[in-house]
Each structure stands twice: as structure tokens, then as C-alpha cells.
Amino acid sequence: MRINSAGGISVVKTMAIIKELLSDVFEVNSKVFDSLIKLLDIPYAESGAVLEFADSVRRKFCGNGILLRGIVEFSSYCKNNCYYCGLNAGNKKIERYRMDEAEIFEAAREVYKTGIKTVVLQSGEDSGFDWDMLTHVVKKIKKEFDMQITLSCGEQEEKLYENWKRAGAGRYLLKIETSNKKLYEKLHPQMSFDGRLECLRMLKKLGFQTGSGIIIGLKDQTTEDIANDIVFFSKEDFDMIGINPFIAHCESMLKNYPDGDPYLTIKTIALTRIITKNAHLPATTALGSIKKDEDLRKNALRAGANVIMPNFTPYKYRKQYEIYPGKRCLKENADIVDYLEKMAEETGRTLDFSKGDSLKGR
Ligand code: 5AD
């Protein structure tokens, strides 16, 4: 281990806490929680041992590849008013768009043409969308291309989830955003924490590979909340977990609230890797966007992350899907794979173009 800071927490001490953490992972209890708090509290500059350990867990359970998923954001309409999100229904300043069937299909083809074999179709909770059309597109993509399809369209009726599953969608992403019920309900007016959990359980029951995740740096979120989130991930055994920093949007309720700490985000990814072992963990776009001159996805890749989700939303719509400002993907274009190839090289990894299904062996 390289990092051994004078005056700070020693590597030996850090490893002792990690050992304590691991001794009880199979029975997530208060001791695990305490270890997580201690590790989250270590300053980033002194967290080398934690990050390196997470990297070794990733290597052992997920291998050396960086899995790729191409994301297509097909509707920016949303009926919700999440405090942090730029697409909140109350934001009248943005121009909204909805892609039609042919556009969604063609965007999936663009993903397929690069060799990437997962397309993620994401939208707001668009109450005016023709969801049966989406079912149809899913069928068509499955018929034409050898691809896995992930949907991320929020909370929907069980029947609709079932239709999508039958049409051939194999995965679904629905972030819990925070596992603290009180905090969740403060940030999501008219939404219920239990309703969201119910959706996640429905998705699992239907056989979707299910992804969830959180935002780091939400107003009033504490270190205890984050430790609880990691325990929650472990208990729910998600196939994929996205962890990204909050980035303030000027047309949202949290517009005056400071951005989340990207380094705390990276530490949270590392601890989630250590606890969940083989969950897929993306180096998130928000993490890559929060610093102008540095792509912190690289740091996440060195601390347990094993997935990247390049953006394939057609250019003319891309800047309109502004969940937060300064998305790095606005600059990404057809040579995205070359850029990611470079990132893989720099981090001693390889790009993995396989479908990258869950490693949970269900
Ligand atoms: N900052 C960071 N992440 C955000 N998301 C939405 N708004 C923001 C923001 N301002 C994330 C949420 C959502 C995903 C699509 O984007 O976690 O689930």
C-alpha cells in the first residue's frame, strides 16, 4: 500500500477497520455500520488503502473490463418535482422533447454500430408518453439487433413493467436516491418512499436485472445516511448501483445548495464495491462532469467502478435533457469509443463490449 500519511490515519489502522467491516458483511449489523462511518470519515487524501482494496475486490469479482452501456434519453417531460432535478415539472424554462419510434430505434442502431451491446432507454416520468410505443420499440430492437435493453422510465404500473419484460427488456434502473425515508419524502413532493421500494421489488419479482443508486450531497444528507445507503444496497442485492454527486441546477429547488463532494462520492463507490462485491458499479457521468478540467470517472474506475455509460441521445436533443448543468456528454460525439479506449488504457483496463449481464448468478 502506498499511502501512509504522516499524522493521519495509518494504512494499518485503515486495514484493521476494513477487516472489521468484512468480518460481518454477511450479517449486516451495527458493527458494519460503524466501520462504514469510520471509513467514510477518512479524508480522501488518506483513503488510498480503502480505494486500493476496493480496486482489488473489483478485479477479483468483476475482472479487468470496463462494461459499456449506451444511453438514449428519449423524453425530457416529467410529471415529478424532485428538488434536485433540472427536468422538474415546474421548470418552464426548458424546451421539452419526445423522440418518436423511428428516432429511438435509430439511436439504438447508433449504439449497436459501435459494438456496444446494451442500450439504456431513459426518460422522465412522462405522463403523455405512449408507453405501448416503447413496448413496440423494445420488441423491434430485440428482433433487429443482438442487444440487451435496459429501461429507466421511473415508477410505472406493474402491468406495464410486465409488458416491457415480455417484449424483451432485461434490465431496469430505478434509483432510490436516498434510503432515508424522511429525506426521500422531503426531496420528492407527492412521491412516497414505500411506493418506490414497492416498484423496485416488483421489478425484481418480474425478473429484471435491477439497478438502483443514490445521489451524494443532497441537502440534509448525513454520513450516517450514506452508511445506511450502503447497508441498504447490500440487503437489496441490486445487480447494478449508480452513485453520483449532486450538481445544482439553477431551475430547481436546490439551486442555491452546494454541489456534492466528488471525493466522498468516490469513497462511497469504493465502500459499495467492498460490501457488494460483484454488483455492477458505473463511473457515473455526473462524476465525470463535476470538474471542468478533470474527468473523475478515471478515479472511480480505480476505486471499484466497472461500467461506463456513454451518451447516444441525438445531438439536437442532448442539451435539453439537462438533469444537471455541464454534462460532459454534451462534448461527446462519434469518437466517444476512442476517448473511452484512452481512458481504459490510462487506468490499465480494457473496454468490454459484451452485454455485461448481472454477475449475481440468479
Ligand atoms: N445532480 C446529480 N444527479 C441528478 N439526478 C437528477 N438530478 C440530478 C442532479 N441535479 C440523477 C438522479 C436520477 C438520475 C437520472 O439523475 O439520481 O435518478
PDB file of C-alpha atoms in Angstrom, residues 70-291:
ATOM      1  CA  GLY A  70     -25.072   3.399 -24.464  1.00  0.00           C
ATOM      2  CA  ILE A  71     -27.729   5.698 -23.026  1.00  0.00           C
ATOM      3  CA  VAL A  72     -30.534   7.268 -25.057  1.00  0.00           C
ATOM      4  CA  GLU A  73     -32.658   9.884 -23.272  1.00  0.00           C
ATOM      5  CA  PHE A  74     -35.886   9.706 -25.239  1.00  0.00           C
ATOM      6  CA  SER A  75     -38.212  12.099 -23.390  1.00  0.00           C
ATOM      7  CA  SER A  76     -37.479  15.064 -21.140  1.00  0.00           C
ATOM      8  CA  TYR A  77     -41.080  15.500 -19.986  1.00  0.00           C
ATOM      9  CA  CYS A  78     -41.622  14.696 -16.321  1.00  0.00           C
ATOM     10  CA  LYS A  79     -44.618  14.956 -14.014  1.00  0.00           C
ATOM     11  CA  ASN A  80     -42.500  14.966 -10.847  1.00  0.00           C
ATOM     12  CA  ASN A  81     -40.903  17.807  -8.938  1.00  0.00           C
ATOM     13  CA  CYS A  82     -37.771  16.256  -7.466  1.00  0.00           C
ATOM     14  CA  TYR A  83     -35.942  19.068  -5.678  1.00  0.00           C
ATOM     15  CA  TYR A  84     -32.574  18.381  -7.282  1.00  0.00           C
ATOM     16  CA  CYS A  85     -33.546  17.688 -10.882  1.00  0.00           C
ATOM     17  CA  GLY A  86     -33.486  20.174 -13.750  1.00  0.00           C
ATOM     18  CA  LEU A  87     -36.297  18.307 -15.516  1.00  0.00           C
ATOM     19  CA  ASN A  88     -38.738  19.019 -12.664  1.00  0.00           C
ATOM     20  CA  ALA A  89     -42.275  19.690 -13.908  1.00  0.00           C
ATOM     21  CA  GLY A  90     -42.173  23.235 -12.504  1.00  0.00           C
ATOM     22  CA  ASN A  91     -39.263  24.192 -14.745  1.00  0.00           C
ATOM     23  CA  LYS A  92     -40.983  26.130 -17.529  1.00  0.00           C
ATOM     24  CA  LYS A  93     -37.715  27.473 -18.927  1.00  0.00           C
ATOM     25  CA  ILE A  94     -36.556  24.346 -20.704  1.00  0.00           C
ATOM     26  CA  GLU A  95     -37.791  23.226 -24.063  1.00  0.00           C
ATOM     27  CA  ARG A  96     -39.041  19.640 -23.753  1.00  0.00           C
ATOM     28  CA  TYR A  97     -38.819  16.910 -26.383  1.00  0.00           C
ATOM     29  CA  ARG A  98     -40.122  13.445 -27.031  1.00  0.00           C
ATOM     30  CA  MET A  99     -38.433  11.134 -29.520  1.00  0.00           C
ATOM     31  CA  ASP A 100     -40.680   9.121 -31.822  1.00  0.00           C
ATOM     32  CA  GLU A 101     -40.466   5.417 -32.500  1.00  0.00           C
ATOM     33  CA  ALA A 102     -38.159   5.707 -35.501  1.00  0.00           C
ATOM     34  CA  GLU A 103     -35.804   8.080 -33.666  1.00  0.00           C
ATOM     35  CA  ILE A 104     -35.498   5.761 -30.669  1.00  0.00           C
ATOM     36  CA  PHE A 105     -34.855   2.793 -32.931  1.00  0.00           C
ATOM     37  CA  GLU A 106     -32.224   4.680 -34.938  1.00  0.00           C
ATOM     38  CA  ALA A 107     -30.483   5.809 -31.742  1.00  0.00           C
ATOM     39  CA  ALA A 108     -30.288   2.163 -30.638  1.00  0.00           C
ATOM     40  CA  ARG A 109     -28.780   1.351 -34.035  1.00  0.00           C
ATOM     41  CA  GLU A 110     -26.101   4.027 -33.443  1.00  0.00           C
ATOM     42  CA  VAL A 111     -25.194   2.306 -30.177  1.00  0.00           C
ATOM     43  CA  TYR A 112     -25.109  -1.086 -31.891  1.00  0.00           C
ATOM     44  CA  LYS A 113     -22.889   0.235 -34.684  1.00  0.00           C
ATOM     45  CA  THR A 114     -20.108   0.989 -32.185  1.00  0.00           C
ATOM     46  CA  GLY A 115     -20.186  -2.611 -30.976  1.00  0.00           C
ATOM     47  CA  ILE A 116     -21.802  -1.756 -27.628  1.00  0.00           C
ATOM     48  CA  LYS A 117     -24.449  -4.348 -26.809  1.00  0.00           C
ATOM     49  CA  THR A 118     -26.542  -2.652 -24.141  1.00  0.00           C
ATOM     50  CA  VAL A 119     -28.832   0.263 -24.826  1.00  0.00           C
ATOM     51  CA  VAL A 120     -30.318   2.137 -21.873  1.00  0.00           C
ATOM     52  CA  LEU A 121     -33.577   3.897 -22.762  1.00  0.00           C
ATOM     53  CA  GLN A 122     -34.193   6.624 -20.199  1.00  0.00           C
ATOM     54  CA  SER A 123     -36.852   9.301 -19.769  1.00  0.00           C
ATOM     55  CA  GLY A 124     -38.609  11.438 -17.235  1.00  0.00           C
ATOM     56  CA  GLU A 125     -41.909  10.176 -15.833  1.00  0.00           C
ATOM     57  CA  ASP A 126     -43.693  11.443 -18.910  1.00  0.00           C
ATOM     58  CA  SER A 127     -47.440  11.098 -18.374  1.00  0.00           C
ATOM     59  CA  GLY A 128     -48.122  11.982 -22.014  1.00  0.00           C
ATOM     60  CA  PHE A 129     -45.884   9.308 -23.488  1.00  0.00           C
ATOM     61  CA  ASP A 130     -47.283   6.425 -25.497  1.00  0.00           C
ATOM     62  CA  TRP A 131     -45.722   3.663 -23.434  1.00  0.00           C
ATOM     63  CA  ASP A 132     -47.119   0.956 -25.704  1.00  0.00           C
ATOM     64  CA  MET A 133     -44.997   2.507 -28.429  1.00  0.00           C
ATOM     65  CA  LEU A 134     -41.967   1.911 -26.200  1.00  0.00           C
ATOM     66  CA  THR A 135     -43.009  -1.743 -25.818  1.00  0.00           C
ATOM     67  CA  HIS A 136     -43.073  -1.907 -29.594  1.00  0.00           C
ATOM     68  CA  VAL A 137     -39.608  -0.343 -29.960  1.00  0.00           C
ATOM     69  CA  VAL A 138     -38.203  -2.774 -27.405  1.00  0.00           C
ATOM     70  CA  LYS A 139     -39.533  -5.690 -29.474  1.00  0.00           C
ATOM     71  CA  LYS A 140     -38.130  -4.213 -32.658  1.00  0.00           C
ATOM     72  CA  ILE A 141     -34.657  -3.603 -31.192  1.00  0.00           C
ATOM     73  CA  LYS A 142     -34.593  -7.159 -29.831  1.00  0.00           C
ATOM     74  CA  LYS A 143     -35.575  -8.500 -33.239  1.00  0.00           C
ATOM     75  CA  GLU A 144     -33.065  -6.500 -35.275  1.00  0.00           C
ATOM     76  CA  PHE A 145     -30.015  -6.321 -33.017  1.00  0.00           C
ATOM     77  CA  ASP A 146     -28.294  -8.736 -30.686  1.00  0.00           C
ATOM     78  CA  MET A 147     -28.556  -6.364 -27.741  1.00  0.00           C
ATOM     79  CA  GLN A 148     -29.589  -6.181 -24.114  1.00  0.00           C
ATOM     80  CA  ILE A 149     -32.107  -3.441 -23.266  1.00  0.00           C
ATOM     81  CA  THR A 150     -32.250  -1.504 -20.012  1.00  0.00           C
ATOM     82  CA  LEU A 151     -35.231   0.736 -19.319  1.00  0.00           C
ATOM     83  CA  SER A 152     -35.202   3.678 -16.926  1.00  0.00           C
ATOM     84  CA  CYS A 153     -38.593   5.387 -17.041  1.00  0.00           C
ATOM     85  CA  GLY A 154     -39.429   5.786 -13.375  1.00  0.00           C
ATOM     86  CA  GLU A 155     -42.356   4.420 -11.417  1.00  0.00           C
ATOM     87  CA  GLN A 156     -44.964   2.715 -13.564  1.00  0.00           C
ATOM     88  CA  GLU A 157     -47.823   0.231 -13.226  1.00  0.00           C
ATOM     89  CA  GLU A 158     -46.858  -3.395 -12.716  1.00  0.00           C
ATOM     90  CA  LYS A 159     -48.722  -4.357 -15.886  1.00  0.00           C
ATOM     91  CA  LEU A 160     -46.560  -2.015 -17.950  1.00  0.00           C
ATOM     92  CA  TYR A 161     -43.339  -3.331 -16.375  1.00  0.00           C
ATOM     93  CA  GLU A 162     -44.591  -6.796 -17.239  1.00  0.00           C
ATOM     94  CA  ASN A 163     -45.281  -5.831 -20.870  1.00  0.00           C
ATOM     95  CA  TRP A 164     -41.782  -4.402 -21.195  1.00  0.00           C
ATOM     96  CA  LYS A 165     -40.278  -7.535 -19.719  1.00  0.00           C
ATOM     97  CA  ARG A 166     -42.216  -9.731 -22.111  1.00  0.00           C
ATOM     98  CA  ALA A 167     -41.201  -7.531 -25.035  1.00  0.00           C
ATOM     99  CA  GLY A 168     -37.571  -8.312 -24.218  1.00  0.00           C
ATOM    100  CA  ALA A 169     -36.249  -5.641 -21.862  1.00  0.00           C
ATOM    101  CA  GLY A 170     -33.970  -7.444 -19.436  1.00  0.00           C
ATOM    102  CA  ARG A 171     -32.967  -4.671 -17.075  1.00  0.00           C
ATOM    103  CA  TYR A 172     -34.461  -1.691 -15.265  1.00  0.00           C
ATOM    104  CA  LEU A 173     -32.864   1.241 -13.456  1.00  0.00           C
ATOM    105  CA  LEU A 174     -34.747   2.994 -10.661  1.00  0.00           C
ATOM    106  CA  LYS A 175     -32.625   4.904  -8.214  1.00  0.00           C
ATOM    107  CA  ILE A 176     -33.741   5.097  -4.607  1.00  0.00           C
ATOM    108  CA  GLU A 177     -31.779   8.393  -4.488  1.00  0.00           C
ATOM    109  CA  THR A 178     -31.551   8.091  -0.669  1.00  0.00           C
ATOM    110  CA  SER A 179     -32.594   5.209   1.566  1.00  0.00           C
ATOM    111  CA  ASN A 180     -33.664   7.660   4.290  1.00  0.00           C
ATOM    112  CA  LYS A 181     -37.468   7.689   4.005  1.00  0.00           C
ATOM    113  CA  LYS A 182     -37.853  11.096   5.653  1.00  0.00           C
ATOM    114  CA  LEU A 183     -35.198  12.702   3.477  1.00  0.00           C
ATOM    115  CA  TYR A 184     -36.620  10.964   0.386  1.00  0.00           C
ATOM    116  CA  GLU A 185     -40.064  12.377   1.012  1.00  0.00           C
ATOM    117  CA  LYS A 186     -38.711  15.878   1.686  1.00  0.00           C
ATOM    118  CA  LEU A 187     -36.956  15.911  -1.694  1.00  0.00           C
ATOM    119  CA  HIS A 188     -39.742  14.243  -3.691  1.00  0.00           C
ATOM    120  CA  PRO A 189     -43.068  16.015  -3.147  1.00  0.00           C
ATOM    121  CA  GLN A 190     -46.116  13.839  -3.876  1.00  0.00           C
ATOM    122  CA  MET A 191     -43.961  10.727  -4.032  1.00  0.00           C
ATOM    123  CA  SER A 192     -43.629   8.025  -1.405  1.00  0.00           C
ATOM    124  CA  PHE A 193     -40.593   6.092  -0.323  1.00  0.00           C
ATOM    125  CA  ASP A 194     -42.664   2.952   0.165  1.00  0.00           C
ATOM    126  CA  GLY A 195     -44.092   3.299  -3.333  1.00  0.00           C
ATOM    127  CA  ARG A 196     -40.594   3.432  -4.746  1.00  0.00           C
ATOM    128  CA  LEU A 197     -39.473   0.381  -2.792  1.00  0.00           C
ATOM    129  CA  GLU A 198     -42.593  -1.403  -3.991  1.00  0.00           C
ATOM    130  CA  CYS A 199     -41.615  -0.673  -7.615  1.00  0.00           C
ATOM    131  CA  LEU A 200     -38.083  -1.979  -7.023  1.00  0.00           C
ATOM    132  CA  ARG A 201     -39.455  -5.203  -5.538  1.00  0.00           C
ATOM    133  CA  MET A 202     -41.939  -5.563  -8.422  1.00  0.00           C
ATOM    134  CA  LEU A 203     -39.129  -5.207 -10.940  1.00  0.00           C
ATOM    135  CA  LYS A 204     -37.093  -7.883  -9.196  1.00  0.00           C
ATOM    136  CA  LYS A 205     -40.084 -10.193  -8.963  1.00  0.00           C
ATOM    137  CA  LEU A 206     -40.679  -9.817 -12.695  1.00  0.00           C
ATOM    138  CA  GLY A 207     -37.113 -10.957 -13.296  1.00  0.00           C
ATOM    139  CA  PHE A 208     -35.497  -7.693 -14.355  1.00  0.00           C
ATOM    140  CA  GLN A 209     -31.831  -7.251 -13.554  1.00  0.00           C
ATOM    141  CA  THR A 210     -32.440  -4.294 -11.301  1.00  0.00           C
ATOM    142  CA  GLY A 211     -30.288  -1.243 -10.843  1.00  0.00           C
ATOM    143  CA  SER A 212     -30.648   1.404  -8.192  1.00  0.00           C
ATOM    144  CA  GLY A 213     -28.441   4.052  -6.634  1.00  0.00           C
ATOM    145  CA  ILE A 214     -28.118   7.307  -4.752  1.00  0.00           C
ATOM    146  CA  ILE A 215     -27.046  10.909  -5.022  1.00  0.00           C
ATOM    147  CA  ILE A 216     -24.240  12.154  -2.766  1.00  0.00           C
ATOM    148  CA  GLY A 217     -24.527  15.651  -1.338  1.00  0.00           C
ATOM    149  CA  LEU A 218     -28.296  16.042  -1.135  1.00  0.00           C
ATOM    150  CA  LYS A 219     -29.430  18.781   1.225  1.00  0.00           C
ATOM    151  CA  ASP A 220     -29.592  17.450   4.809  1.00  0.00           C
ATOM    152  CA  GLN A 221     -27.959  14.118   3.905  1.00  0.00           C
ATOM    153  CA  THR A 222     -25.545  12.925   6.594  1.00  0.00           C
ATOM    154  CA  THR A 223     -22.637  10.471   6.680  1.00  0.00           C
ATOM    155  CA  GLU A 224     -24.960   8.130   8.618  1.00  0.00           C
ATOM    156  CA  ASP A 225     -27.424   8.293   5.726  1.00  0.00           C
ATOM    157  CA  ILE A 226     -24.708   7.260   3.274  1.00  0.00           C
ATOM    158  CA  ALA A 227     -23.560   4.389   5.506  1.00  0.00           C
ATOM    159  CA  ASN A 228     -27.204   3.275   5.686  1.00  0.00           C
ATOM    160  CA  ASP A 229     -27.461   3.517   1.892  1.00  0.00           C
ATOM    161  CA  ILE A 230     -24.528   1.109   1.540  1.00  0.00           C
ATOM    162  CA  VAL A 231     -26.139  -1.292   4.021  1.00  0.00           C
ATOM    163  CA  PHE A 232     -29.376  -0.950   2.023  1.00  0.00           C
ATOM    164  CA  PHE A 233     -27.552  -1.869  -1.210  1.00  0.00           C
ATOM    165  CA  SER A 234     -26.161  -4.940   0.459  1.00  0.00           C
ATOM    166  CA  LYS A 235     -29.550  -6.070   1.755  1.00  0.00           C
ATOM    167  CA  GLU A 236     -31.386  -5.444  -1.508  1.00  0.00           C
ATOM    168  CA  ASP A 237     -28.648  -7.142  -3.527  1.00  0.00           C
ATOM    169  CA  PHE A 238     -29.077  -4.963  -6.621  1.00  0.00           C
ATOM    170  CA  ASP A 239     -27.464  -6.022  -9.880  1.00  0.00           C
ATOM    171  CA  MET A 240     -26.201  -2.507 -10.538  1.00  0.00           C
ATOM    172  CA  ILE A 241     -25.724   0.573  -8.332  1.00  0.00           C
ATOM    173  CA  GLY A 242     -25.184   4.107  -9.619  1.00  0.00           C
ATOM    174  CA  ILE A 243     -23.655   6.637  -7.226  1.00  0.00           C
ATOM    175  CA  ASN A 244     -23.200  10.215  -8.319  1.00  0.00           C
ATOM    176  CA  PRO A 245     -22.603  13.648  -6.832  1.00  0.00           C
ATOM    177  CA  PHE A 246     -25.398  16.211  -6.654  1.00  0.00           C
ATOM    178  CA  ILE A 247     -24.873  19.062  -9.123  1.00  0.00           C
ATOM    179  CA  ALA A 248     -27.062  22.116  -8.552  1.00  0.00           C
ATOM    180  CA  HIS A 249     -29.432  23.134 -11.336  1.00  0.00           C
ATOM    181  CA  CYS A 250     -30.453  26.806 -11.429  1.00  0.00           C
ATOM    182  CA  GLU A 251     -34.117  25.979 -12.145  1.00  0.00           C
ATOM    183  CA  SER A 252     -34.563  23.548  -9.267  1.00  0.00           C
ATOM    184  CA  MET A 253     -35.490  23.893  -5.598  1.00  0.00           C
ATOM    185  CA  LEU A 254     -31.882  23.143  -4.590  1.00  0.00           C
ATOM    186  CA  LYS A 255     -30.458  25.835  -6.888  1.00  0.00           C
ATOM    187  CA  ASN A 256     -28.590  27.589  -4.064  1.00  0.00           C
ATOM    188  CA  TYR A 257     -27.296  24.437  -2.478  1.00  0.00           C
ATOM    189  CA  PRO A 258     -23.613  23.489  -2.961  1.00  0.00           C
ATOM    190  CA  ASP A 259     -22.630  20.612  -5.237  1.00  0.00           C
ATOM    191  CA  GLY A 260     -21.919  17.228  -3.684  1.00  0.00           C
ATOM    192  CA  ASP A 261     -18.346  16.250  -2.852  1.00  0.00           C
ATOM    193  CA  PRO A 262     -16.977  14.166  -5.743  1.00  0.00           C
ATOM    194  CA  TYR A 263     -14.348  12.612  -3.475  1.00  0.00           C
ATOM    195  CA  LEU A 264     -16.926  11.465  -0.962  1.00  0.00           C
ATOM    196  CA  THR A 265     -18.747  10.012  -3.981  1.00  0.00           C
ATOM    197  CA  ILE A 266     -15.642   8.044  -4.984  1.00  0.00           C
ATOM    198  CA  LYS A 267     -15.183   6.775  -1.422  1.00  0.00           C
ATOM    199  CA  THR A 268     -18.826   5.685  -1.382  1.00  0.00           C
ATOM    200  CA  ILE A 269     -18.326   3.797  -4.653  1.00  0.00           C
ATOM    201  CA  ALA A 270     -15.255   2.105  -3.128  1.00  0.00           C
ATOM    202  CA  LEU A 271     -17.108   1.029   0.023  1.00  0.00           C
ATOM    203  CA  THR A 272     -20.080  -0.147  -2.028  1.00  0.00           C
ATOM    204  CA  ARG A 273     -17.685  -2.294  -4.064  1.00  0.00           C
ATOM    205  CA  ILE A 274     -16.157  -3.769  -0.895  1.00  0.00           C
ATOM    206  CA  ILE A 275     -19.581  -4.582   0.566  1.00  0.00           C
ATOM    207  CA  THR A 276     -21.456  -5.730  -2.565  1.00  0.00           C
ATOM    208  CA  LYS A 277     -18.503  -7.470  -4.265  1.00  0.00           C
ATOM    209  CA  ASN A 278     -19.936  -8.219  -7.721  1.00  0.00           C
ATOM    210  CA  ALA A 279     -22.583  -5.537  -8.307  1.00  0.00           C
ATOM    211  CA  HIS A 280     -22.029  -3.523 -11.462  1.00  0.00           C
ATOM    212  CA  LEU A 281     -20.916  -0.018 -10.447  1.00  0.00           C
ATOM    213  CA  PRO A 282     -20.766   2.726 -13.074  1.00  0.00           C
ATOM    214  CA  ALA A 283     -18.252   5.536 -13.093  1.00  0.00           C
ATOM    215  CA  THR A 284     -21.122   7.979 -13.466  1.00  0.00           C
ATOM    216  CA  THR A 285     -21.440  10.792 -15.990  1.00  0.00           C
ATOM    217  CA  ALA A 286     -22.111  13.310 -13.189  1.00  0.00           C
ATOM    218  CA  LEU A 287     -18.805  12.374 -11.587  1.00  0.00           C
ATOM    219  CA  GLY A 288     -17.144  12.938 -14.955  1.00  0.00           C
ATOM    220  CA  SER A 289     -18.871  16.312 -15.293  1.00  0.00           C
ATOM    221  CA  ILE A 290     -18.412  17.952 -11.900  1.00  0.00           C
ATOM    222  CA  LYS A 291     -14.858  19.190 -12.631  1.00  0.00           C
TER     223      LYS A 291
END
